[in-house]
Tab-separated table of C-alpha atoms in Angstrom:
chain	number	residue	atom	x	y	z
A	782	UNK	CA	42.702	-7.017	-90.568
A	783	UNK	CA	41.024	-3.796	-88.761
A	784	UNK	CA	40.599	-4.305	-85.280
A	785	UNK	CA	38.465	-2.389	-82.526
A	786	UNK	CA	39.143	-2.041	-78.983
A	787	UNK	CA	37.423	-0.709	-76.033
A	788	UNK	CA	38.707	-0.513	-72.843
A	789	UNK	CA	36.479	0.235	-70.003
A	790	UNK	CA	35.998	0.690	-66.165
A	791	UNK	CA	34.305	-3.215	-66.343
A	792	UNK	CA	34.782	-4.510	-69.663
A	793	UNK	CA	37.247	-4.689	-72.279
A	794	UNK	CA	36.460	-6.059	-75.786
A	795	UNK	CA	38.602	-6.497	-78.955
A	796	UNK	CA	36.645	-6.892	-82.241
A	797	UNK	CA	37.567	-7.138	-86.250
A	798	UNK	CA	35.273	-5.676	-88.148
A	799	UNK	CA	34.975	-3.781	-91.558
A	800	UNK	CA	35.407	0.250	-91.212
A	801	UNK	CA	33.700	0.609	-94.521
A	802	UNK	CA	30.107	-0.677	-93.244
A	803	UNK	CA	30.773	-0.303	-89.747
A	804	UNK	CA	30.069	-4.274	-89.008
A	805	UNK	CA	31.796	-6.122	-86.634
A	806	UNK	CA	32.951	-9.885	-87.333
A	807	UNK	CA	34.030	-11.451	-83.994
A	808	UNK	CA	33.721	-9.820	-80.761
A	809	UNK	CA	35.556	-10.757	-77.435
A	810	UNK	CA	34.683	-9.755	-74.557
A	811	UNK	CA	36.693	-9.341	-70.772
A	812	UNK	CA	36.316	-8.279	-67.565
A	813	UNK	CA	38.339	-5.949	-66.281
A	814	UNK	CA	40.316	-7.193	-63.079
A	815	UNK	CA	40.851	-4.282	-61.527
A	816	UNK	CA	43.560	-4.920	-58.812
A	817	UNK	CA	45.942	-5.843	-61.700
A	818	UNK	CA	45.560	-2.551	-62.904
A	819	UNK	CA	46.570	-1.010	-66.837
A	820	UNK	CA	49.215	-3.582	-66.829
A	821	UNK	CA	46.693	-6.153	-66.900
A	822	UNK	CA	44.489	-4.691	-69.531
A	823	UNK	CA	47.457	-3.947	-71.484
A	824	UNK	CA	48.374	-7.610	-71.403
A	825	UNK	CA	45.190	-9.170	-72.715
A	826	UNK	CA	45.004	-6.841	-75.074
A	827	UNK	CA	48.136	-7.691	-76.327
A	828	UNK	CA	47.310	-11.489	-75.952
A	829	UNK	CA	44.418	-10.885	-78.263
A	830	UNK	CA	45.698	-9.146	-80.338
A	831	UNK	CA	48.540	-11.334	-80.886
A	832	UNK	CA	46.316	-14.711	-81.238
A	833	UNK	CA	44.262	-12.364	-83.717
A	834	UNK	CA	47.243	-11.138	-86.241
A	835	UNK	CA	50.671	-10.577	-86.184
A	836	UNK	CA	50.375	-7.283	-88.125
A	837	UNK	CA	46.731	-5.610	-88.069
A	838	UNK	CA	45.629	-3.299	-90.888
A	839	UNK	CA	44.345	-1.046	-88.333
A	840	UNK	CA	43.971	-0.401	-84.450
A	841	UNK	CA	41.163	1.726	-83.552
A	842	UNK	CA	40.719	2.052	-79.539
A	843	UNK	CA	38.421	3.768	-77.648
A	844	UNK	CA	39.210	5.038	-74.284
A	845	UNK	CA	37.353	5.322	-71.121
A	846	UNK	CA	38.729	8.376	-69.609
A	847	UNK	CA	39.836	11.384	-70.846
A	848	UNK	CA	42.477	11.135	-73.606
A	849	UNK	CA	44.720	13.384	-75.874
A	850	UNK	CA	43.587	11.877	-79.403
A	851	UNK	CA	46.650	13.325	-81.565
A	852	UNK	CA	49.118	12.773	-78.709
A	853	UNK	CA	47.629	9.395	-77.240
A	854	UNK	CA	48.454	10.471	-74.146
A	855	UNK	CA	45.746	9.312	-71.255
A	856	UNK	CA	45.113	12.099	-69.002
A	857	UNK	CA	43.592	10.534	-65.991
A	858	UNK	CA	41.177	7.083	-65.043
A	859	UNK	CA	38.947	7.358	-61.861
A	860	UNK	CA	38.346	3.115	-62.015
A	861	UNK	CA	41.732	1.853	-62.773
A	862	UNK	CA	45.282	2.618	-61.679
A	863	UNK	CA	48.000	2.749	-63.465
A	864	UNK	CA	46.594	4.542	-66.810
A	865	UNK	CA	47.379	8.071	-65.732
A	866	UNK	CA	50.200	9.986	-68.115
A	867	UNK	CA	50.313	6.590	-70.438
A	868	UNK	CA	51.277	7.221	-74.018
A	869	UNK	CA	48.851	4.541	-75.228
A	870	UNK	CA	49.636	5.742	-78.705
A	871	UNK	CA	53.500	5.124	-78.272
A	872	UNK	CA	52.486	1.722	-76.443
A	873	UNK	CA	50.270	0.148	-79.439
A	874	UNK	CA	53.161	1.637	-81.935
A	875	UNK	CA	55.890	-0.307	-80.194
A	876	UNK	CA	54.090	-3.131	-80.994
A	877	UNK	CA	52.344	-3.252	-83.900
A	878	UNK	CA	52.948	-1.463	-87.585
A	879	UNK	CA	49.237	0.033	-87.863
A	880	UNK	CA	47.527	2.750	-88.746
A	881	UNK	CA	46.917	3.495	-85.202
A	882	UNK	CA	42.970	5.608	-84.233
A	883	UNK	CA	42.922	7.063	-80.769
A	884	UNK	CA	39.415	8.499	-79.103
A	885	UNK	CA	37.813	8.688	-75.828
A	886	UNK	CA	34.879	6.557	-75.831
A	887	UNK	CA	31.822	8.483	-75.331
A	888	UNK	CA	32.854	10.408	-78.528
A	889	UNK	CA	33.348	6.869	-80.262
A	890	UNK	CA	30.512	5.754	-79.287
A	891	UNK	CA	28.678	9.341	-80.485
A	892	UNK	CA	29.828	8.948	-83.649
A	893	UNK	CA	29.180	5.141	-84.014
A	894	UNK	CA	25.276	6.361	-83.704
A	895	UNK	CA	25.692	9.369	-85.529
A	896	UNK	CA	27.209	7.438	-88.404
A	897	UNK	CA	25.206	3.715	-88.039
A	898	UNK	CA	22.679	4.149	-84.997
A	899	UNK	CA	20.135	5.788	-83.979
A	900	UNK	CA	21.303	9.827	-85.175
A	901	UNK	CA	22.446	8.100	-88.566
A	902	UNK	CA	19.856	10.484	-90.542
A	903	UNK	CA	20.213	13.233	-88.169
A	904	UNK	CA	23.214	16.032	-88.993
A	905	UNK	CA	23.423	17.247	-85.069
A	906	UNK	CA	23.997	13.938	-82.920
A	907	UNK	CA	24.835	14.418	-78.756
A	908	UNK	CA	25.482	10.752	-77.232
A	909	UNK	CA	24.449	10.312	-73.263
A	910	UNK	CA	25.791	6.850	-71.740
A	911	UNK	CA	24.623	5.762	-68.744
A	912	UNK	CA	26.733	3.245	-67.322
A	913	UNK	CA	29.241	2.916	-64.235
A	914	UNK	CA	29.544	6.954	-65.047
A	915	UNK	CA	28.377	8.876	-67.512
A	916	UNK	CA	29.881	9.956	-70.825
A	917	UNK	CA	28.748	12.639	-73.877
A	918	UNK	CA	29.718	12.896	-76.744
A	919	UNK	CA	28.592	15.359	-79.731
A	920	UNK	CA	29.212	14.810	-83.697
A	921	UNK	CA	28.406	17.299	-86.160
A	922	UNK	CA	28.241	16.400	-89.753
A	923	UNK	CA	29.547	12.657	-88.885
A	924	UNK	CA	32.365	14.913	-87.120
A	925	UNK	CA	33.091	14.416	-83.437
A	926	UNK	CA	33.542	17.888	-82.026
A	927	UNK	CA	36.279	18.332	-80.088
A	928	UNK	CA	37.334	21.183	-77.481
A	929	UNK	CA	40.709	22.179	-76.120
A	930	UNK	CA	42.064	19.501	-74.582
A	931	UNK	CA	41.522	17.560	-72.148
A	932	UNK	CA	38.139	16.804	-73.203
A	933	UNK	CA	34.514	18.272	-74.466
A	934	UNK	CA	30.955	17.246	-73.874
A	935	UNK	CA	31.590	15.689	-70.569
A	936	UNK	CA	28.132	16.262	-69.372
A	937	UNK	CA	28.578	13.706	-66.388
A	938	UNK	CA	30.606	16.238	-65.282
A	939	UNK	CA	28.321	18.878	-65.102
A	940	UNK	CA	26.695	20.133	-61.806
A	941	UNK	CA	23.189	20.204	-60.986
A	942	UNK	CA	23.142	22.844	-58.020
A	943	UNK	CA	26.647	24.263	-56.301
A	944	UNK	CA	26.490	22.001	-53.582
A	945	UNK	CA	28.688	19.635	-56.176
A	946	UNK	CA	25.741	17.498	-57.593
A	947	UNK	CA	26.856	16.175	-61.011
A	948	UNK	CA	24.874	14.350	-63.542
A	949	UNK	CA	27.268	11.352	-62.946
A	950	UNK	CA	26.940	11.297	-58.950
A	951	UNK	CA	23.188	11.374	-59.341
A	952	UNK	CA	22.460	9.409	-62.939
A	953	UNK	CA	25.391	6.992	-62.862
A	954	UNK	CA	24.590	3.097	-63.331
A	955	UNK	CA	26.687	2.883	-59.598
A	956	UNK	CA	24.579	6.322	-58.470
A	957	UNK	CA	21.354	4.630	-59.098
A	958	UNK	CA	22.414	1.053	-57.427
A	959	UNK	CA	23.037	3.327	-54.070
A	960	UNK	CA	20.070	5.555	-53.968
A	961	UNK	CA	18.389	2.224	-54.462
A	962	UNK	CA	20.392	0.609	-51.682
A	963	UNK	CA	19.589	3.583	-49.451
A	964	UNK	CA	15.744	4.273	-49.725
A	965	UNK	CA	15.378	0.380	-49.654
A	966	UNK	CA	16.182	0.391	-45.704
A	967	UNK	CA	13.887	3.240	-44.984
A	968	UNK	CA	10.568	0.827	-47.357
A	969	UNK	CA	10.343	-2.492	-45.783
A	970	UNK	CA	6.892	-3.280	-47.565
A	971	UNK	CA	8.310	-2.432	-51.091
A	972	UNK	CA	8.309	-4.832	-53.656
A	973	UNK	CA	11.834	-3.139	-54.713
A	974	UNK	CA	13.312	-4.106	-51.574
A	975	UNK	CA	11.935	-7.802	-51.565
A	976	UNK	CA	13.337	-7.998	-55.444
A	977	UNK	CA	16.977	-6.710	-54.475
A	978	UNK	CA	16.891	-9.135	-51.191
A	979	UNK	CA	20.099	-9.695	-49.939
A	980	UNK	CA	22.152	-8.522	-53.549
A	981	UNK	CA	24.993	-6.216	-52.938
A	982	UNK	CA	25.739	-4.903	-56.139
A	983	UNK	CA	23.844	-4.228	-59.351
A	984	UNK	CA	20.923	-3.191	-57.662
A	985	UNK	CA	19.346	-0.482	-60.322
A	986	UNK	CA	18.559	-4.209	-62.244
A	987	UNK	CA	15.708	-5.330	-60.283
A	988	UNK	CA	13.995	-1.495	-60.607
A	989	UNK	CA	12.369	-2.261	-64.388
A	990	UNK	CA	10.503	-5.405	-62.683
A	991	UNK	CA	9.598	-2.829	-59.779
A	992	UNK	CA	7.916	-0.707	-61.962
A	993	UNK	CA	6.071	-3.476	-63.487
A	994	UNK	CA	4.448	-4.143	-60.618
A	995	UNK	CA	4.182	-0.533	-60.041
A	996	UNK	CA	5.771	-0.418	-56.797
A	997	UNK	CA	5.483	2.956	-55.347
A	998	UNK	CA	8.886	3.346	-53.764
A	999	UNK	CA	10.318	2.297	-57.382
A	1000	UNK	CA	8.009	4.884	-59.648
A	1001	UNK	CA	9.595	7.453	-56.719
A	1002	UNK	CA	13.125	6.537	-57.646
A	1003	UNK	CA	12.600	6.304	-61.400
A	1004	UNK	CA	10.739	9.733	-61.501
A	1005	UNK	CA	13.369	11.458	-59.784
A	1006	UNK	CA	16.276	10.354	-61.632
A	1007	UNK	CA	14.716	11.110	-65.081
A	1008	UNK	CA	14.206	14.208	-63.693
A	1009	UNK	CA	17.242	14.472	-62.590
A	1010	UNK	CA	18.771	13.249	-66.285
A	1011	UNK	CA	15.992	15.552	-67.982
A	1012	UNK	CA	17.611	18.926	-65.863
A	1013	UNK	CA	21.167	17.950	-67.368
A	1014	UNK	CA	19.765	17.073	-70.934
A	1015	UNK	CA	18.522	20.949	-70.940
A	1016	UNK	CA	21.491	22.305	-70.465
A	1017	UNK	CA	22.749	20.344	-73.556
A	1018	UNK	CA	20.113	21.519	-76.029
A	1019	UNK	CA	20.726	25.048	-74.824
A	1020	UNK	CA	24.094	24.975	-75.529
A	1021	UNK	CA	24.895	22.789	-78.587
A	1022	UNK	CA	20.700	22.411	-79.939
A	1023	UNK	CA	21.038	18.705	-81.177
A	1024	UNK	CA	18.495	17.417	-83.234
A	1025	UNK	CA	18.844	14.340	-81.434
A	1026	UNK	CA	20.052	12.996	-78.263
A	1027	UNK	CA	20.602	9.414	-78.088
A	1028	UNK	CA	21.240	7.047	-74.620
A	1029	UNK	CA	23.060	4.245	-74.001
A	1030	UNK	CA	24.696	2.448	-71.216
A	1031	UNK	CA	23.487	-0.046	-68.763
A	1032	UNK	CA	20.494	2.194	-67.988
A	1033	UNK	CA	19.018	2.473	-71.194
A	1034	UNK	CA	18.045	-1.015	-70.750
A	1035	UNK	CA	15.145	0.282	-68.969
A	1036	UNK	CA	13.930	0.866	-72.138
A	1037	UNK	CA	11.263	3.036	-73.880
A	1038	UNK	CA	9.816	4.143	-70.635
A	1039	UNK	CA	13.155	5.818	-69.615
A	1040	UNK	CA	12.662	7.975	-73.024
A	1041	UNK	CA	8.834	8.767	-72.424
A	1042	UNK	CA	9.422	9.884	-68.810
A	1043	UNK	CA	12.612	12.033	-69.952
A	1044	UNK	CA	10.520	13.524	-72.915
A	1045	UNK	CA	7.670	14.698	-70.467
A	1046	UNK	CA	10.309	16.402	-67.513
A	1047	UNK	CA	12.476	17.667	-70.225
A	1048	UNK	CA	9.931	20.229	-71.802
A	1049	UNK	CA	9.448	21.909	-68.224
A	1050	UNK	CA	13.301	22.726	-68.560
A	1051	UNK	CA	13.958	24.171	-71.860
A	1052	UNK	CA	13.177	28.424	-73.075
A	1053	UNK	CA	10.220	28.862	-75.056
A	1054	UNK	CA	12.276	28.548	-78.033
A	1055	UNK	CA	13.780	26.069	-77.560
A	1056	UNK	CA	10.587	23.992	-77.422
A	1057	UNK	CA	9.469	21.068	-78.251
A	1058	UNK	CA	13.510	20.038	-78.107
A	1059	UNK	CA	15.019	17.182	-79.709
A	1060	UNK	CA	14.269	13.981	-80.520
A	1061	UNK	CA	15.258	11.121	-77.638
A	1062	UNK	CA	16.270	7.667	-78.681
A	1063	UNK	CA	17.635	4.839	-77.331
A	1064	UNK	CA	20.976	3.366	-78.640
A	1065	UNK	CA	20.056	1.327	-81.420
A	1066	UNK	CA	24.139	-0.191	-81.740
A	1067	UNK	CA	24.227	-1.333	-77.561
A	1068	UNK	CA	27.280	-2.739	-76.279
A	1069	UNK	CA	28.879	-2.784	-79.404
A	1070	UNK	CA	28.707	0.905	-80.093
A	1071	UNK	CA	32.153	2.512	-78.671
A	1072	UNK	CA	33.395	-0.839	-81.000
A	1073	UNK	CA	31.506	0.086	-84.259
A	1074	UNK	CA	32.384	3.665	-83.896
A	1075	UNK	CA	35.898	3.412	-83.201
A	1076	UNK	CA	36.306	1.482	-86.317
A	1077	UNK	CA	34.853	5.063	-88.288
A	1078	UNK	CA	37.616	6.760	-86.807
A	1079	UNK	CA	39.870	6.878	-89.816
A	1080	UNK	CA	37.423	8.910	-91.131
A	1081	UNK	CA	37.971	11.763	-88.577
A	1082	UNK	CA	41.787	11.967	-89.620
């Protein structure tokens, strides 16, 4: 049996699949309890696992946070404590006799596209998710590039302006539920604010109905964070070129009209010659991409 795991900020999920196809059989899904820490993870993983197979084929995990893939050795979590300096490498070998397939899981989740998504015919693949932060990841060839470690193609880490702007405090799933919360109390008569109400969390969900009703507070909001996104997707296609960048995450589900928007705010960024730039898509493999990509790890060995 080849399993899949991906552990995340939120959600943890454990899948079998077949690494051949990249298709996933059964998929479970958790929520991560974050007071009980990595030890908590760690134990319904194991649980899982266990109620899964006593002796798995194959383990293939993907990480969320920064992570020595030869060594297995996590390098730091800003969600959850307790994962800093853990050898999750040594921890799934002292359990389990299994090929064992390490990776952070942006870059799974790049090369789950590149290799069955939306860059599948594409040979230069960068991966954007949009979620509680936001992760890159670039595969070349159906290769995952890597840089000296700790990590590469961390472009929620990159800054907008020296003031300390980054793509992830500005185009973050959590950035965009508090610049909603914030403009909200300053737009009484917007239809954004009567949508959200009284909700104090997940906010960036009720924008997409906003801009149905083409609320003007909400087309503000929307416009500005593309452009936002669009500024930090330059920088990408001037320094790696990709023929394609796919988006995923929780604010992809915004859907086609994120990509248009991007497309039109992105041209103004990019040197002549690097116009028209590359093709934008939206994930086509969703919450179960860092999942189907981490089972076409082996291949990267």
């Amino acid at each position: 049996m080849n399993i899949a795991v991906e552990i995340g900020g939120t959600k943890l999920q454990i899948a079998t699949g077949d690494p051949v196809i990249g298709t996933l059989d059964k998929v479970y899904r958790f929520d991560v309890d974050k007071g009980k820490g990595a030890g908590g993870i760690l134990h319904t993983i194991e649980s899982q696992i266990n109620s899964l197979s006593n002796s798995p084929a194959s383990i293939s995990i993907g990480f969320g946070g920064p992570i020595n893939n030869q060594s297995g050795i996590i390098m730091d979590s800003h969600q959850i404590e307790g994962w800093s300096g853990l050898n999750l490498r040594q921890w799934f070998k002292d359990r389990y006799d299994a090929n064992l397939y390490i990776e952070n899981d942006a870059n799974a989740a790049a090369l789950g596209e590149a290799s069955y998504g939306a860059g599948k015919n594409y040979d230069k693949v960068f991966y954007i998710t949009l979620g509680s932060g936001v992760g890159g990841g670039c595969v070349i060839s159906k290769n995952i590039y890597h840089g000296n470690s700790p990590g590469e193609a961390e472009i929620g880490l990159m800054r907008l302006n020296k003031q300390g702007d980054t793509i992830e405090s500005l185009c973050s799933g959590w950035a965009l539920n508090n610049i909603i919360k914030e403009e909200i109390q300053n737009n009484e008569a917007s239809i954004l604010r009567t949508l959200v109400g009284n909700t104090n969390f997940h906010q960036a969900k009720y924008l997409g109905e906003a801009l149905n009703q083409k609320d003007q507070l909400a087309i503000e909001i929307f416009n500005k964070y593309c452009d936002n996104l669009a500024f930090g997707i330059s920088h990408v296609c001037h320094l790696f070129n990709p023929e394609i960048v796919v988006i995923g995450g929780g604010v992809s589900l915004m859907g086609e009209r994120l990509i248009t928007i991007i497309e039109q705010k992105l041209t103004q960024y990019l040197s002549a010659s690097y116009k028209p730039g590359p093709e934008l898509k939206l994930s086509e493999l969703g919450e179960q991409v860092v999942l189907v990509g981490a089972l076409s790890l082996r291949y990267q060995y």
